[in-house]
Amino acid sequence: MAIGVLALLGFQLVDSAFIARLGTAPLAAQSFTFPLSFLIIGIQVGMGIAIAALISRALGAEQLARARRLGSLVLLLGASVIAVLVVVLWAVQTPVFARLGADAATRELIRGYWAPQLLAAWFGAALYFGYSLFRAHGNTRLPGILMVVTSLVNLVLDPLLIFGVGGWEGLGLPGAAWATTLAFAAGLAVLGDRLRGTDWLTGEGLGAELRASARPFIGIAGPAMVSQLMPPLAAMLAIAVVATLGEAQVAAWGLASRLETLSLMVVLAMTMSLPPWLGRCYGAGDWEQVHRLMRLALRAVVAWQLALGLAMALAAPWVAQGLSGNPEVRDDLAMLIRFLLPSYAALGVCMLVVSAGNALGWPLRAMLMSGARLFLFYLPCLGAGAWFGGLTGLAAGAALGNLLAGLAAWGVLRRILASPRRAAVA
């Protein structure tokens, strides 16, 4: 699964690296779209968490018929919800991007890119819901393979559609979005074919199941979606702050955001693959196994992110040079890497605790933890740093916010699992 996540996030960074070759303005235009793209991802991930939690609990309790009904419902409802959101985001693009700080010329660049990017987002969401269904049934292999395959398809199509081939000049910035759309569409076709060979879906009893499962689904998906929507909101506020510093700073921040998701590949893989196992343990009442899984996951996350963060900080000038040839963007990006990458060890702890909370029956606490990470730690520290020290202060403040959030999440997890009902058996 980690390899699949690496491939999926890697092609997003490759998109930005190719777009950087078009110039600072197209890269800045793409960077302004990240918060709204993360908004779509936040809703789909929140629904995916509920999918995996409810289906894995049903399987753990040996309720196979209910698991089939839930699988059918979430695929249908999930695709419909994301379709509505995509239409809304297209309709409100002009005032939203203006509020984020994009000038008229940048908004014109965004307009050509935004329609295919929203289409890609819908295909990606449908594909993600399918991945969630496979993970809930214990199959992480196919989602991982398809992530790699779609990434390779995107990698091949990116330069062709962005820069053209032969006498065709290419599509420029929109070409990156069309490459992603085609890659996700290919992956969705393969996933649909594989789903037809399983008995995980059914068309019977969906109305009754919808009425019976609406409350527990909303009880998990609601807080999970709020938790997942907080990062896009924070990203909007952050990009608005960065926009006051200049176009090159926005471009550097956008590249750093893509690098952040790539560097968190192990954490993201765990947040997708661990909850189904935790959900089964929850359904079976096996809290001793929950303790073992969480200890192992947290140790792996901290060790990996610290090692990766320090290595990337040392290699920051070369990494920045590889991602952007513009000297101003390159220097700002190198500075952001040095401050932010090591702090993702603490951020990873917080993300893992939030993900585990949704699987273990405390989604409200997980939502509050996610909110505290962003609005009590990250944004106040980021804003204070930007006020006192520009982009450098902003980066230092963001790193401090990540560290404080990780420590707080660790303390919350220890208190919750120390309760008598959830304590591990000696």
Coordinates of C-alpha atoms in Angstrom, one line a residue:
M1 CA 0.0 0.0 0.0
A2 CA 2.9 2.4 0.8
I3 CA 4.3 1.9 -2.7
G4 CA 0.9 2.7 -4.2
V5 CA 0.5 5.8 -2.1
L6 CA 4.1 6.9 -3.0
A7 CA 3.2 6.5 -6.7
L8 CA -0.1 8.4 -6.4
L9 CA 1.4 11.3 -4.5
G10 CA 4.6 11.2 -6.6
F11 CA 2.7 11.9 -9.8
Q12 CA 1.1 15.0 -8.1
L13 CA 4.6 16.3 -7.4
V14 CA 5.6 15.4 -11.0
D15 CA 2.6 17.4 -12.3
S16 CA 3.9 20.4 -10.4
A17 CA 7.5 19.9 -11.5
F18 CA 6.4 19.8 -15.2
I19 CA 4.2 22.9 -14.7
A20 CA 7.1 24.7 -13.1
R21 CA 8.9 24.4 -16.5
L22 CA 6.1 26.5 -18.0
G23 CA 7.0 29.4 -15.7
T24 CA 6.2 30.9 -12.3
A25 CA 2.7 32.2 -13.3
P26 CA 1.3 28.8 -14.2
L27 CA 2.8 27.2 -11.1
A28 CA 1.3 29.9 -8.9
A29 CA -2.1 29.4 -10.6
Q30 CA -2.0 25.7 -9.9
S31 CA -1.0 26.4 -6.3
F32 CA -4.1 28.5 -5.8
T33 CA -6.3 25.5 -6.7
F34 CA -4.7 23.2 -4.0
P35 CA -7.0 24.2 -1.1
L36 CA -10.2 23.5 -3.2
S37 CA -8.7 20.3 -4.5
F38 CA -8.0 19.3 -0.9
L39 CA -11.6 20.2 0.0
I40 CA -12.8 17.5 -2.5
I41 CA -10.3 15.0 -1.1
G42 CA -11.3 15.8 2.4
I43 CA -14.9 14.9 1.8
Q44 CA -14.1 11.7 -0.1
V45 CA -11.6 10.6 2.6
G46 CA -14.1 11.3 5.3
M47 CA -16.7 9.1 3.5
G48 CA -14.0 6.5 2.8
I49 CA -13.2 6.3 6.5
A50 CA -16.8 5.6 7.2
I51 CA -17.0 3.0 4.5
A52 CA -14.0 1.1 5.8
A53 CA -15.1 1.4 9.4
L54 CA -18.7 0.2 8.9
I55 CA -17.9 -2.6 6.5
S56 CA -14.9 -3.9 8.5
R57 CA -17.0 -3.9 11.6
A58 CA -19.8 -5.8 9.8
L59 CA -17.3 -8.3 8.6
G60 CA -15.8 -8.6 12.0
A61 CA -19.2 -9.4 13.4
E62 CA -19.8 -11.8 10.5
Q63 CA -22.7 -9.8 9.0
L64 CA -21.8 -10.5 5.4
A65 CA -25.1 -9.5 3.9
R66 CA -25.0 -6.1 5.6
A67 CA -21.5 -5.6 4.4
R68 CA -22.7 -6.1 0.8
R69 CA -25.5 -3.6 1.2
L70 CA -23.2 -1.0 2.7
G71 CA -20.7 -1.5 -0.1
S72 CA -23.4 -0.7 -2.7
L73 CA -24.8 2.3 -0.8
V74 CA -21.5 4.1 -0.3
L75 CA -20.4 3.7 -3.9
L76 CA -23.7 5.2 -5.2
L77 CA -24.0 8.0 -2.6
G78 CA -20.3 8.9 -2.6
A79 CA -20.2 9.4 -6.4
S80 CA -23.3 11.5 -6.2
V81 CA -22.1 13.7 -3.4
I82 CA -18.7 14.4 -5.1
A83 CA -20.5 15.2 -8.4
V84 CA -22.6 17.9 -6.7
L85 CA -19.6 19.4 -5.0
V86 CA -17.7 19.5 -8.3
V87 CA -20.5 21.5 -9.9
V88 CA -20.6 23.9 -6.9
L89 CA -16.8 24.5 -7.0
W90 CA -17.0 25.3 -10.7
A91 CA -19.8 27.8 -10.2
V92 CA -18.0 29.7 -7.3
Q93 CA -14.5 29.7 -8.7
T94 CA -14.2 33.4 -9.5
P95 CA -15.1 34.9 -6.1
V96 CA -13.2 32.1 -4.2
F97 CA -9.9 32.5 -6.1
A98 CA -10.2 36.3 -5.9
R99 CA -10.6 36.0 -2.1
L100 CA -7.5 33.7 -2.0
G101 CA -5.4 36.5 -3.5
A102 CA -5.3 35.5 -7.2
D103 CA -5.2 38.5 -9.6
A104 CA -7.1 38.7 -12.9
A105 CA -4.3 37.2 -15.0
T106 CA -3.9 34.3 -12.6
R107 CA -7.6 33.6 -12.5
E108 CA -7.7 33.4 -16.3
L109 CA -5.0 30.7 -16.1
I110 CA -6.9 28.9 -13.5
R111 CA -10.1 28.9 -15.5
G112 CA -8.7 26.8 -18.3
Y113 CA -7.2 24.4 -15.8
W114 CA -10.1 24.1 -13.3
A115 CA -12.7 22.3 -15.5
P116 CA -10.5 19.3 -16.3
Q117 CA -9.1 19.3 -12.8
L118 CA -12.6 19.0 -11.3
L119 CA -13.4 16.2 -13.7
A120 CA -10.2 14.5 -12.6
A121 CA -11.3 15.0 -9.0
W122 CA -14.6 13.2 -9.6
F123 CA -12.9 10.2 -11.3
G124 CA -10.3 10.2 -8.4
A125 CA -13.0 10.2 -5.8
A126 CA -14.9 7.3 -7.4
L127 CA -11.7 5.4 -7.6
Y128 CA -11.0 6.1 -4.0
F129 CA -14.4 4.8 -2.9
G130 CA -13.6 1.6 -4.7
Y131 CA -10.2 1.4 -3.0
S132 CA -12.0 1.8 0.4
L133 CA -14.2 -1.1 -0.4
F134 CA -11.3 -3.3 -1.2
R135 CA -9.4 -2.3 1.9
A136 CA -12.4 -2.9 4.1
H137 CA -12.4 -6.5 2.8
G138 CA -8.7 -6.8 3.6
N139 CA -7.4 -6.4 0.0
T140 CA -4.8 -3.7 -0.1
R141 CA -2.8 -5.2 -2.9
L142 CA -5.1 -4.2 -5.8
P143 CA -5.5 -0.6 -4.7
G144 CA -1.7 -0.4 -4.3
I145 CA -1.2 -1.8 -7.8
L146 CA -3.7 0.5 -9.4
M147 CA -2.2 3.5 -7.7
V148 CA 1.1 2.6 -9.3
V149 CA -0.5 2.0 -12.7
T150 CA -2.5 5.2 -12.8
S151 CA 0.7 7.1 -11.7
L152 CA 2.7 5.6 -14.6
V153 CA -0.1 6.5 -17.1
N154 CA -0.1 10.1 -15.8
L155 CA 3.7 10.3 -16.0
V156 CA 3.6 9.2 -19.6
L157 CA 0.7 11.6 -20.5
D158 CA 1.9 14.6 -18.6
P159 CA 4.8 15.8 -20.9
L160 CA 2.8 14.9 -24.0
L161 CA -0.3 16.9 -23.1
I162 CA 1.5 19.8 -21.4
F163 CA 4.3 20.4 -23.9
G164 CA 2.9 18.6 -27.0
V165 CA 4.6 16.2 -29.4
G166 CA 5.7 16.6 -33.0
G167 CA 4.1 19.7 -34.5
W168 CA 1.4 19.9 -31.7
E169 CA 2.3 22.5 -29.1
G170 CA 0.3 20.8 -26.3
L171 CA -2.3 22.2 -23.9
G172 CA 0.0 23.9 -21.3
L173 CA -1.4 24.0 -17.8
P174 CA -4.7 22.3 -18.6
G175 CA -2.7 19.4 -20.1
A176 CA -1.7 18.3 -16.6
A177 CA -5.3 18.0 -15.5
W178 CA -6.3 16.1 -18.6
A179 CA -3.5 13.6 -18.0
T180 CA -4.8 13.0 -14.5
T181 CA -8.3 12.6 -15.8
L182 CA -7.3 10.0 -18.3
A183 CA -5.2 8.1 -15.8
F184 CA -8.0 8.0 -13.2
A185 CA -10.5 6.9 -15.8
A186 CA -8.3 4.0 -16.8
G187 CA -7.9 3.0 -13.2
L188 CA -11.6 3.2 -12.6
A189 CA -12.3 0.9 -15.6
V190 CA -10.0 -1.7 -14.2
L191 CA -11.4 -1.5 -10.7
G192 CA -15.0 -1.8 -11.9
D193 CA -14.1 -4.9 -13.8
R194 CA -12.5 -6.5 -10.7
L195 CA -15.5 -5.5 -8.6
R196 CA -17.8 -7.4 -11.0
G197 CA -15.8 -10.6 -10.1
T198 CA -16.6 -10.3 -6.3
D199 CA -19.7 -10.8 -4.2
W200 CA -19.2 -7.6 -2.2
L201 CA -22.2 -5.7 -3.7
T202 CA -25.9 -6.2 -3.9
G203 CA -28.9 -4.4 -5.1
E204 CA -31.3 -5.9 -2.6
G205 CA -32.5 -4.2 0.6
L206 CA -30.7 -0.9 0.0
G207 CA -33.6 1.3 1.1
A208 CA -34.0 -0.5 4.4
E209 CA -30.2 -0.5 4.9
L210 CA -30.0 3.2 4.2
R211 CA -32.5 3.9 6.9
A212 CA -30.8 1.6 9.4
S213 CA -27.3 2.7 8.7
A214 CA -27.7 6.4 8.1
R215 CA -27.2 7.3 11.7
P216 CA -24.0 5.3 12.3
F217 CA -22.7 6.3 8.9
I218 CA -23.2 10.0 9.6
G219 CA -21.9 9.5 13.2
I220 CA -18.6 8.4 11.6
A221 CA -18.5 10.2 8.3
G222 CA -19.7 13.5 9.7
P223 CA -16.9 14.1 12.2
A224 CA -14.4 12.5 9.8
M225 CA -15.4 14.8 7.0
V226 CA -15.2 17.8 9.3
S227 CA -11.8 16.6 10.3
Q228 CA -10.8 16.2 6.7
L229 CA -12.3 19.6 5.7
M230 CA -10.3 21.5 8.3
P231 CA -7.0 21.1 6.4
P232 CA -8.4 22.6 3.2
L233 CA -9.7 25.5 5.2
A234 CA -6.4 25.9 6.9
A235 CA -4.7 25.7 3.5
M236 CA -7.0 28.4 2.1
L237 CA -6.0 30.7 5.0
A238 CA -2.3 29.8 4.6
I239 CA -2.3 30.5 0.9
A240 CA -4.0 33.8 1.5
V241 CA -1.2 34.7 3.8
V242 CA 1.5 33.5 1.4
A243 CA -0.2 35.5 -1.5
T244 CA 0.7 38.7 0.3
L245 CA 4.4 37.9 0.0
G246 CA 4.5 37.5 -3.8
E247 CA 3.9 35.2 -6.8
A248 CA 7.3 33.4 -6.4
Q249 CA 6.4 32.7 -2.7
V250 CA 3.1 31.2 -3.7
A251 CA 4.8 29.0 -6.3
A252 CA 7.3 27.8 -3.7
W253 CA 4.6 27.1 -1.2
G254 CA 2.6 25.1 -3.7
L255 CA 5.7 22.9 -4.5
A256 CA 6.3 22.5 -0.8
S257 CA 2.6 21.4 -0.3
R258 CA 3.0 18.7 -3.0
L259 CA 6.3 17.6 -1.4
E260 CA 4.5 17.4 2.0
T261 CA 2.0 14.9 0.7
L262 CA 4.7 12.8 -0.9
S263 CA 6.9 12.8 2.2
L264 CA 3.9 11.7 4.3
M265 CA 3.4 8.6 2.0
V266 CA 4.0 6.1 4.9
V267 CA 1.6 7.9 7.2
L268 CA -1.1 8.2 4.5
A269 CA -0.7 4.5 3.7
M270 CA -1.2 3.6 7.4
T271 CA -4.2 5.9 7.7
M272 CA -5.8 3.9 4.8
S273 CA -4.7 0.4 5.7
L274 CA -4.7 0.5 9.5
P275 CA -8.4 1.5 10.2
P276 CA -10.0 -1.7 8.7
W277 CA -7.8 -3.8 11.0
L278 CA -8.6 -1.6 14.0
G279 CA -12.3 -1.7 13.0
R280 CA -12.2 -5.5 13.1
C281 CA -10.5 -5.5 16.5
Y282 CA -13.2 -3.0 17.7
G283 CA -16.0 -5.3 16.4
A284 CA -14.4 -8.3 18.2
G285 CA -13.6 -6.4 21.4
D286 CA -9.9 -7.2 21.0
W287 CA -8.3 -4.1 22.7
E288 CA -5.0 -5.9 23.4
Q289 CA -4.4 -6.2 19.6
V290 CA -5.4 -2.5 19.2
H291 CA -2.6 -1.5 21.6
R292 CA -0.1 -3.6 19.7
L293 CA -1.1 -2.2 16.3
M294 CA -1.0 1.4 17.5
R295 CA 2.4 1.0 19.2
L296 CA 3.9 -0.5 16.1
A297 CA 2.3 2.1 13.8
L298 CA 3.4 5.1 15.9
R299 CA 7.0 3.9 16.2
A300 CA 7.3 3.2 12.5
V301 CA 5.9 6.7 11.6
V302 CA 8.2 8.6 14.0
A303 CA 11.3 6.7 12.9
W304 CA 10.5 7.0 9.2
Q305 CA 9.5 10.6 9.2
L306 CA 12.5 11.8 11.2
A307 CA 14.9 10.0 9.0
L308 CA 13.3 11.2 5.8
G309 CA 12.9 14.8 7.1
L310 CA 16.5 15.1 8.2
A311 CA 17.8 13.6 4.9
M312 CA 15.6 16.0 2.9
A313 CA 16.7 19.0 4.9
L314 CA 20.3 18.2 4.1
A315 CA 19.5 17.7 0.5
A316 CA 17.2 20.7 0.3
P317 CA 19.2 22.8 -2.3
W318 CA 19.4 19.9 -4.7
V319 CA 15.8 18.9 -4.3
A320 CA 14.6 22.5 -4.8
Q321 CA 16.8 22.8 -7.9
G322 CA 15.3 19.6 -9.4
L323 CA 11.7 20.9 -8.8
S324 CA 12.2 24.4 -10.0
G325 CA 14.8 26.2 -12.1
N326 CA 13.7 29.7 -11.1
P327 CA 16.3 30.9 -8.6
E328 CA 13.8 32.8 -6.4
V329 CA 11.4 29.9 -6.2
R330 CA 14.3 27.5 -5.7
D331 CA 15.7 29.3 -2.7
D332 CA 12.4 29.8 -1.0
L333 CA 11.5 26.1 -1.6
A334 CA 14.9 25.0 -0.1
M335 CA 14.2 27.1 3.0
L336 CA 10.7 25.6 3.4
I337 CA 12.0 22.1 3.1
R338 CA 14.6 22.6 5.9
F339 CA 11.9 23.8 8.3
L340 CA 8.9 21.7 7.4
L341 CA 10.1 18.2 6.5
P342 CA 11.6 17.2 9.9
S343 CA 8.4 18.4 11.6
Y344 CA 6.3 15.9 9.8
A345 CA 7.3 13.2 12.3
A346 CA 5.0 15.0 14.8
L347 CA 2.4 15.7 12.2
G348 CA 2.3 12.0 11.3
V349 CA 1.6 11.1 14.9
C350 CA -1.4 13.4 14.9
M351 CA -2.7 12.1 11.6
L352 CA -2.5 8.5 12.8
V353 CA -4.3 9.3 16.1
V354 CA -7.1 11.0 14.2
S355 CA -7.5 8.1 11.7
A356 CA -7.5 5.5 14.5
G357 CA -10.1 7.5 16.4
N358 CA -12.6 7.1 13.6
A359 CA -12.1 3.4 13.5
L360 CA -12.2 2.9 17.3
G361 CA -15.5 4.5 18.2
W362 CA -14.4 8.1 19.1
P363 CA -14.9 10.1 15.9
L364 CA -15.9 13.3 17.8
R365 CA -12.6 13.3 19.7
A366 CA -10.8 12.6 16.4
M367 CA -12.6 15.6 14.9
L368 CA -11.7 17.8 17.9
M369 CA -8.1 16.7 17.7
S370 CA -7.9 17.6 14.0
G371 CA -9.4 21.0 14.8
A372 CA -7.0 21.6 17.6
R373 CA -4.0 20.7 15.3
L374 CA -5.0 23.3 12.8
F375 CA -6.6 26.1 14.7
L376 CA -4.9 26.0 18.1
F377 CA -1.4 25.0 17.0
Y378 CA -0.7 25.2 13.2
L379 CA -2.4 28.4 12.0
P380 CA -1.6 30.6 15.1
C381 CA 2.1 29.6 15.0
L382 CA 2.1 30.1 11.2
G383 CA 0.5 33.5 11.3
A384 CA 2.7 34.7 14.2
G385 CA 5.8 33.5 12.3
A386 CA 4.7 35.3 9.1
W387 CA 4.0 38.5 11.0
F388 CA 7.5 38.6 12.5
G389 CA 9.7 37.0 9.8
G390 CA 8.0 36.7 6.4
L391 CA 8.3 33.4 4.6
T392 CA 11.1 32.2 6.9
G393 CA 9.1 33.0 10.0
L394 CA 6.0 31.4 8.4
A395 CA 7.9 28.1 7.8
A396 CA 9.3 28.1 11.4
G397 CA 5.9 28.8 12.8
A398 CA 4.3 26.0 10.8
A399 CA 7.0 23.5 12.0
L400 CA 6.4 24.5 15.6
G401 CA 2.7 24.1 15.2
N402 CA 3.2 20.5 13.8
L403 CA 5.4 19.7 16.8
L404 CA 2.9 20.9 19.3
A405 CA 0.0 19.1 17.6
G406 CA 1.9 15.8 17.6
L407 CA 2.7 16.0 21.3
A408 CA -1.0 16.8 22.1
A409 CA -2.3 13.9 20.0
W410 CA 0.1 11.5 21.7
G411 CA -1.2 12.7 25.1
V412 CA -4.8 12.3 24.0
L413 CA -4.2 8.7 22.7
R414 CA -2.6 7.6 25.9
R415 CA -5.4 8.9 28.1
I416 CA -8.1 7.3 25.9
L417 CA -6.5 3.9 25.7
A418 CA -5.7 3.9 29.4
S419 CA -9.4 3.7 30.3
P420 CA -10.3 0.3 32.0
R421 CA -12.5 -0.9 29.1
R422 CA -9.8 -0.2 26.5
A423 CA -6.7 -1.1 28.5
A424 CA -4.6 -3.9 27.1
V425 CA -4.7 -7.2 28.9
A426 CA -1.4 -7.8 30.7

